[in-house]
């Protein structure tokens, strides 16, 4: 099992083990524990779907991007406890390279949010207009100064490289204490 899935299942199991005692000694905690268990198991299920999809490279391109992003967001919420507001178009048409690049960049952006931002509000939007596809990942976290990004942090660099290789326009906007917006645009010709 993927490490984070294992950790999520362990956390849910620990809370489930506490439920019988909470029913007797702290009944006011039962609803909180049950909600946490539900969130963790939904997240672990979404993570497992993603792990299984990634075992078969063709499965990533054969699954529509909206569905992949939905699973990413559910896994993110399961692990972090931070809800993600989504608005994901069902059928977005991209080349396989752009499809995978969007997925991987969203994955990296959510990973960065969980590790660095302390955000409590995250949104992911995917829309296709007549001549373009737009993907936006937004958080209300602590943000960062783009000019002060250490050279040994490869996440942003990898996102830029992936976007360029797939013909995507990538714009990252971040300000201290106001959060970050990662926006990808693919013009369809």
PDB file of C-alpha atoms in Angstrom:
ATOM      1  CA  UNK A   1       0.000   0.000   0.000  1.00  0.00           C
ATOM      2  CA  UNK A   2       0.992   3.561  -0.625  1.00  0.00           C
ATOM      3  CA  UNK A   3       2.377   5.104   2.585  1.00  0.00           C
ATOM      4  CA  UNK A   4      -0.228   7.841   2.891  1.00  0.00           C
ATOM      5  CA  UNK A   5      -3.075   5.350   2.360  1.00  0.00           C
ATOM      6  CA  UNK A   6      -1.606   3.178   5.090  1.00  0.00           C
ATOM      7  CA  UNK A   7      -1.361   6.169   7.447  1.00  0.00           C
ATOM      8  CA  UNK A   8      -4.940   7.212   6.671  1.00  0.00           C
ATOM      9  CA  UNK A   9      -6.287   3.719   7.333  1.00  0.00           C
ATOM     10  CA  UNK A  10      -4.268   3.523  10.569  1.00  0.00           C
ATOM     11  CA  UNK A  11      -5.735   6.857  11.750  1.00  0.00           C
ATOM     12  CA  UNK A  12      -9.286   5.702  10.935  1.00  0.00           C
ATOM     13  CA  UNK A  13      -8.655   2.395  12.710  1.00  0.00           C
ATOM     14  CA  UNK A  14      -7.338   4.179  15.807  1.00  0.00           C
ATOM     15  CA  UNK A  15     -10.437   6.370  15.968  1.00  0.00           C
ATOM     16  CA  UNK A  16     -12.678   3.353  15.441  1.00  0.00           C
ATOM     17  CA  UNK A  17     -10.946   1.634  18.361  1.00  0.00           C
ATOM     18  CA  UNK A  18     -11.703   4.680  20.536  1.00  0.00           C
ATOM     19  CA  UNK A  19     -15.421   4.717  19.691  1.00  0.00           C
ATOM     20  CA  UNK A  20     -16.590   2.060  22.187  1.00  0.00           C
ATOM     21  CA  UNK A  21     -14.847   3.871  25.059  1.00  0.00           C
ATOM     22  CA  UNK A  22     -16.146   7.228  23.882  1.00  0.00           C
ATOM     23  CA  UNK A  23     -19.710   5.901  23.881  1.00  0.00           C
ATOM     24  CA  UNK A  24     -19.337   5.039  27.574  1.00  0.00           C
ATOM     25  CA  UNK A  25     -17.092   7.843  28.835  1.00  0.00           C
ATOM     26  CA  UNK A  26     -17.318  10.757  26.403  1.00  0.00           C
ATOM     27  CA  UNK A  27     -20.528  10.489  24.384  1.00  0.00           C
ATOM     28  CA  UNK A  28     -20.072  14.095  23.220  1.00  0.00           C
ATOM     29  CA  UNK A  29     -17.025  12.904  21.200  1.00  0.00           C
ATOM     30  CA  UNK A  30     -18.827  10.118  19.313  1.00  0.00           C
ATOM     31  CA  UNK A  31     -20.123  12.331  16.490  1.00  0.00           C
ATOM     32  CA  UNK A  32     -16.693  13.949  16.069  1.00  0.00           C
ATOM     33  CA  UNK A  33     -14.951  10.558  15.910  1.00  0.00           C
ATOM     34  CA  UNK A  34     -17.538   9.153  13.505  1.00  0.00           C
ATOM     35  CA  UNK A  35     -17.180  12.162  11.194  1.00  0.00           C
ATOM     36  CA  UNK A  36     -13.398  11.836  11.245  1.00  0.00           C
ATOM     37  CA  UNK A  37     -13.594   8.100  10.498  1.00  0.00           C
ATOM     38  CA  UNK A  38     -15.942   8.800   7.598  1.00  0.00           C
ATOM     39  CA  UNK A  39     -13.639  11.490   6.199  1.00  0.00           C
ATOM     40  CA  UNK A  40     -10.541   9.321   6.569  1.00  0.00           C
ATOM     41  CA  UNK A  41     -12.118   6.259   4.931  1.00  0.00           C
ATOM     42  CA  UNK A  42     -13.447   8.324   2.003  1.00  0.00           C
ATOM     43  CA  UNK A  43      -9.964   9.793   1.583  1.00  0.00           C
ATOM     44  CA  UNK A  44      -8.282   6.378   1.748  1.00  0.00           C
ATOM     45  CA  UNK A  45     -10.737   5.004  -0.817  1.00  0.00           C
ATOM     46  CA  UNK A  46      -9.996   7.901  -3.174  1.00  0.00           C
ATOM     47  CA  UNK A  47      -6.245   7.453  -2.649  1.00  0.00           C
ATOM     48  CA  UNK A  48      -6.502   3.735  -3.408  1.00  0.00           C
ATOM     49  CA  UNK A  49      -8.384   4.487  -6.641  1.00  0.00           C
ATOM     50  CA  UNK A  50      -5.544   6.814  -7.632  1.00  0.00           C
ATOM     51  CA  UNK A  51      -2.869   4.271  -6.685  1.00  0.00           C
ATOM     52  CA  UNK A  52      -4.620   1.625  -8.781  1.00  0.00           C
ATOM     53  CA  UNK A  53      -4.994   4.013 -11.713  1.00  0.00           C
ATOM     54  CA  UNK A  54      -1.316   4.902 -11.534  1.00  0.00           C
ATOM     55  CA  UNK A  55      -0.339   1.227 -11.703  1.00  0.00           C
ATOM     56  CA  UNK A  56      -1.690   1.237 -15.258  1.00  0.00           C
ATOM     57  CA  UNK A  57      -0.367   4.293 -17.126  1.00  0.00           C
ATOM     58  CA  UNK A  58      -3.049   4.077 -19.830  1.00  0.00           C
ATOM     59  CA  UNK A  59      -5.724   4.261 -17.136  1.00  0.00           C
ATOM     60  CA  UNK A  60      -4.735   7.854 -16.337  1.00  0.00           C
ATOM     61  CA  UNK A  61      -5.429   8.993 -19.883  1.00  0.00           C
ATOM     62  CA  UNK A  62      -8.495   6.794 -20.259  1.00  0.00           C
ATOM     63  CA  UNK A  63     -10.142   8.272 -17.155  1.00  0.00           C
ATOM     64  CA  UNK A  64     -11.603  11.724 -17.690  1.00  0.00           C
ATOM     65  CA  UNK A  65      -9.655  14.511 -16.035  1.00  0.00           C
ATOM     66  CA  UNK A  66     -12.629  15.691 -13.956  1.00  0.00           C
ATOM     67  CA  UNK A  67     -12.900  12.254 -12.334  1.00  0.00           C
ATOM     68  CA  UNK A  68      -9.166  12.097 -11.647  1.00  0.00           C
ATOM     69  CA  UNK A  69      -9.259  15.557 -10.046  1.00  0.00           C
ATOM     70  CA  UNK A  70     -12.299  14.591  -7.970  1.00  0.00           C
ATOM     71  CA  UNK A  71     -10.388  11.601  -6.568  1.00  0.00           C
ATOM     72  CA  UNK A  72      -7.326  13.787  -5.900  1.00  0.00           C
ATOM     73  CA  UNK A  73      -9.480  16.262  -3.984  1.00  0.00           C
ATOM     74  CA  UNK A  74     -11.198  13.529  -1.968  1.00  0.00           C
ATOM     75  CA  UNK A  75      -7.830  12.011  -1.082  1.00  0.00           C
ATOM     76  CA  UNK A  76      -6.506  15.459  -0.108  1.00  0.00           C
ATOM     77  CA  UNK A  77      -9.491  16.038   2.192  1.00  0.00           C
ATOM     78  CA  UNK A  78      -9.165  12.571   3.697  1.00  0.00           C
ATOM     79  CA  UNK A  79      -5.522  13.129   4.570  1.00  0.00           C
ATOM     80  CA  UNK A  80      -5.592  16.802   5.581  1.00  0.00           C
ATOM     81  CA  UNK A  81      -9.139  17.301   6.832  1.00  0.00           C
ATOM     82  CA  UNK A  82      -9.358  20.402   4.632  1.00  0.00           C
ATOM     83  CA  UNK A  83     -12.432  20.390   2.411  1.00  0.00           C
ATOM     84  CA  UNK A  84     -12.013  21.178  -1.279  1.00  0.00           C
ATOM     85  CA  UNK A  85     -14.685  23.012  -3.229  1.00  0.00           C
ATOM     86  CA  UNK A  86     -14.783  21.630  -6.759  1.00  0.00           C
ATOM     87  CA  UNK A  87     -16.307  22.696 -10.046  1.00  0.00           C
ATOM     88  CA  UNK A  88     -15.128  20.083 -12.518  1.00  0.00           C
ATOM     89  CA  UNK A  89     -16.381  19.778 -16.085  1.00  0.00           C
ATOM     90  CA  UNK A  90     -17.208  16.198 -16.919  1.00  0.00           C
ATOM     91  CA  UNK A  91     -15.770  15.989 -20.417  1.00  0.00           C
ATOM     92  CA  UNK A  92     -12.632  18.011 -21.088  1.00  0.00           C
ATOM     93  CA  UNK A  93     -10.780  17.119 -24.259  1.00  0.00           C
ATOM     94  CA  UNK A  94      -6.990  17.316 -24.107  1.00  0.00           C
ATOM     95  CA  UNK A  95      -4.065  15.519 -25.674  1.00  0.00           C
ATOM     96  CA  UNK A  96      -2.764  12.664 -23.505  1.00  0.00           C
ATOM     97  CA  UNK A  97       0.339  14.734 -22.652  1.00  0.00           C
ATOM     98  CA  UNK A  98      -1.715  17.753 -21.539  1.00  0.00           C
ATOM     99  CA  UNK A  99      -4.169  15.488 -19.671  1.00  0.00           C
ATOM    100  CA  UNK A 100      -1.382  13.873 -17.631  1.00  0.00           C
ATOM    101  CA  UNK A 101       0.415  17.196 -17.111  1.00  0.00           C
ATOM    102  CA  UNK A 102      -2.787  18.767 -15.693  1.00  0.00           C
ATOM    103  CA  UNK A 103      -3.259  15.799 -13.366  1.00  0.00           C
ATOM    104  CA  UNK A 104       0.359  15.829 -12.150  1.00  0.00           C
ATOM    105  CA  UNK A 105       0.439  19.606 -11.683  1.00  0.00           C
ATOM    106  CA  UNK A 106      -2.815  19.492  -9.692  1.00  0.00           C
ATOM    107  CA  UNK A 107      -1.341  16.641  -7.641  1.00  0.00           C
ATOM    108  CA  UNK A 108       1.783  18.705  -6.911  1.00  0.00           C
ATOM    109  CA  UNK A 109      -0.236  21.833  -6.124  1.00  0.00           C
ATOM    110  CA  UNK A 110      -2.409  19.942  -3.608  1.00  0.00           C
ATOM    111  CA  UNK A 111       0.701  18.351  -2.122  1.00  0.00           C
ATOM    112  CA  UNK A 112       2.257  21.813  -1.705  1.00  0.00           C
ATOM    113  CA  UNK A 113      -0.933  23.090  -0.082  1.00  0.00           C
ATOM    114  CA  UNK A 114      -0.930  20.243   2.436  1.00  0.00           C
ATOM    115  CA  UNK A 115       2.769  20.665   3.276  1.00  0.00           C
ATOM    116  CA  UNK A 116       3.282  24.412   3.269  1.00  0.00           C
ATOM    117  CA  UNK A 117       0.201  26.636   3.384  1.00  0.00           C
ATOM    118  CA  UNK A 118      -1.951  25.981   6.457  1.00  0.00           C
ATOM    119  CA  UNK A 119      -4.955  26.678   4.219  1.00  0.00           C
ATOM    120  CA  UNK A 120      -8.485  25.992   5.406  1.00  0.00           C
ATOM    121  CA  UNK A 121     -10.145  26.779   2.086  1.00  0.00           C
ATOM    122  CA  UNK A 122      -9.135  25.108  -1.179  1.00  0.00           C
ATOM    123  CA  UNK A 123     -10.892  25.079  -4.532  1.00  0.00           C
ATOM    124  CA  UNK A 124     -10.243  23.253  -7.775  1.00  0.00           C
ATOM    125  CA  UNK A 125     -11.958  24.313 -10.981  1.00  0.00           C
ATOM    126  CA  UNK A 126     -11.770  22.697 -14.414  1.00  0.00           C
ATOM    127  CA  UNK A 127     -13.633  24.201 -17.369  1.00  0.00           C
ATOM    128  CA  UNK A 128     -13.540  23.924 -21.120  1.00  0.00           C
ATOM    129  CA  UNK A 129     -14.519  26.910 -23.169  1.00  0.00           C
ATOM    130  CA  UNK A 130     -14.719  27.031 -26.972  1.00  0.00           C
ATOM    131  CA  UNK A 131     -10.998  27.315 -27.608  1.00  0.00           C
ATOM    132  CA  UNK A 132      -9.354  26.594 -24.276  1.00  0.00           C
ATOM    133  CA  UNK A 133      -9.264  24.458 -21.156  1.00  0.00           C
ATOM    134  CA  UNK A 134      -8.625  26.094 -17.777  1.00  0.00           C
ATOM    135  CA  UNK A 135      -7.605  24.393 -14.532  1.00  0.00           C
ATOM    136  CA  UNK A 136      -7.295  26.441 -11.361  1.00  0.00           C
ATOM    137  CA  UNK A 137      -6.170  25.357  -7.883  1.00  0.00           C
ATOM    138  CA  UNK A 138      -6.673  28.051  -5.251  1.00  0.00           C
ATOM    139  CA  UNK A 139      -5.982  28.161  -1.519  1.00  0.00           C
ATOM    140  CA  UNK A 140      -6.297  30.759   1.234  1.00  0.00           C
ATOM    141  CA  UNK A 141      -3.094  29.710   2.986  1.00  0.00           C
ATOM    142  CA  UNK A 142      -0.068  31.678   4.046  1.00  0.00           C
ATOM    143  CA  UNK A 143       1.186  32.188   0.491  1.00  0.00           C
ATOM    144  CA  UNK A 144       4.813  32.822  -0.373  1.00  0.00           C
ATOM    145  CA  UNK A 145       7.085  35.297  -2.069  1.00  0.00           C
ATOM    146  CA  UNK A 146       7.770  33.902  -5.547  1.00  0.00           C
ATOM    147  CA  UNK A 147      11.179  35.609  -5.662  1.00  0.00           C
ATOM    148  CA  UNK A 148      12.267  33.882  -2.436  1.00  0.00           C
ATOM    149  CA  UNK A 149      11.647  30.272  -3.484  1.00  0.00           C
ATOM    150  CA  UNK A 150      14.748  28.216  -2.551  1.00  0.00           C
ATOM    151  CA  UNK A 151      16.535  26.635  -5.508  1.00  0.00           C
ATOM    152  CA  UNK A 152      16.390  23.199  -3.854  1.00  0.00           C
ATOM    153  CA  UNK A 153      12.560  23.173  -3.907  1.00  0.00           C
ATOM    154  CA  UNK A 154      11.755  21.299  -7.079  1.00  0.00           C
ATOM    155  CA  UNK A 155       7.944  21.203  -6.894  1.00  0.00           C
ATOM    156  CA  UNK A 156       7.364  24.553  -8.598  1.00  0.00           C
ATOM    157  CA  UNK A 157      10.167  23.885 -11.056  1.00  0.00           C
ATOM    158  CA  UNK A 158       8.660  20.504 -11.974  1.00  0.00           C
ATOM    159  CA  UNK A 159       5.230  22.098 -12.452  1.00  0.00           C
ATOM    160  CA  UNK A 160       6.713  24.668 -14.866  1.00  0.00           C
ATOM    161  CA  UNK A 161       8.599  22.003 -16.809  1.00  0.00           C
ATOM    162  CA  UNK A 162       5.556  19.724 -17.081  1.00  0.00           C
ATOM    163  CA  UNK A 163       3.379  22.594 -18.273  1.00  0.00           C
ATOM    164  CA  UNK A 164       5.893  23.742 -20.899  1.00  0.00           C
ATOM    165  CA  UNK A 165       6.463  20.189 -22.183  1.00  0.00           C
ATOM    166  CA  UNK A 166       2.692  19.708 -22.650  1.00  0.00           C
ATOM    167  CA  UNK A 167       2.074  23.084 -24.289  1.00  0.00           C
ATOM    168  CA  UNK A 168       0.218  24.486 -21.284  1.00  0.00           C
ATOM    169  CA  UNK A 169       0.405  28.021 -19.986  1.00  0.00           C
ATOM    170  CA  UNK A 170       1.091  28.005 -16.228  1.00  0.00           C
ATOM    171  CA  UNK A 171       0.581  31.040 -14.025  1.00  0.00           C
ATOM    172  CA  UNK A 172       1.297  30.888 -10.291  1.00  0.00           C
ATOM    173  CA  UNK A 173       0.214  33.867  -8.233  1.00  0.00           C
ATOM    174  CA  UNK A 174       0.996  34.013  -4.536  1.00  0.00           C
ATOM    175  CA  UNK A 175       1.216  36.693  -1.876  1.00  0.00           C
ATOM    176  CA  UNK A 176       2.108  36.388   1.788  1.00  0.00           C
ATOM    177  CA  UNK A 177      -1.013  35.832   3.931  1.00  0.00           C
ATOM    178  CA  UNK A 178      -3.417  35.769   0.966  1.00  0.00           C
ATOM    179  CA  UNK A 179      -2.858  32.333  -0.519  1.00  0.00           C
ATOM    180  CA  UNK A 180      -1.896  30.972  -3.895  1.00  0.00           C
ATOM    181  CA  UNK A 181      -3.529  30.462  -7.278  1.00  0.00           C
ATOM    182  CA  UNK A 182      -2.139  27.911  -9.717  1.00  0.00           C
ATOM    183  CA  UNK A 183      -3.747  28.370 -13.126  1.00  0.00           C
ATOM    184  CA  UNK A 184      -3.204  26.218 -16.193  1.00  0.00           C
ATOM    185  CA  UNK A 185      -4.537  27.097 -19.629  1.00  0.00           C
ATOM    186  CA  UNK A 186      -4.411  24.975 -22.769  1.00  0.00           C
ATOM    187  CA  UNK A 187      -5.437  26.702 -25.978  1.00  0.00           C
ATOM    188  CA  UNK A 188      -7.090  24.199 -28.309  1.00  0.00           C
ATOM    189  CA  UNK A 189      -6.357  24.751 -31.966  1.00  0.00           C
TER     190      UNK A 189
END
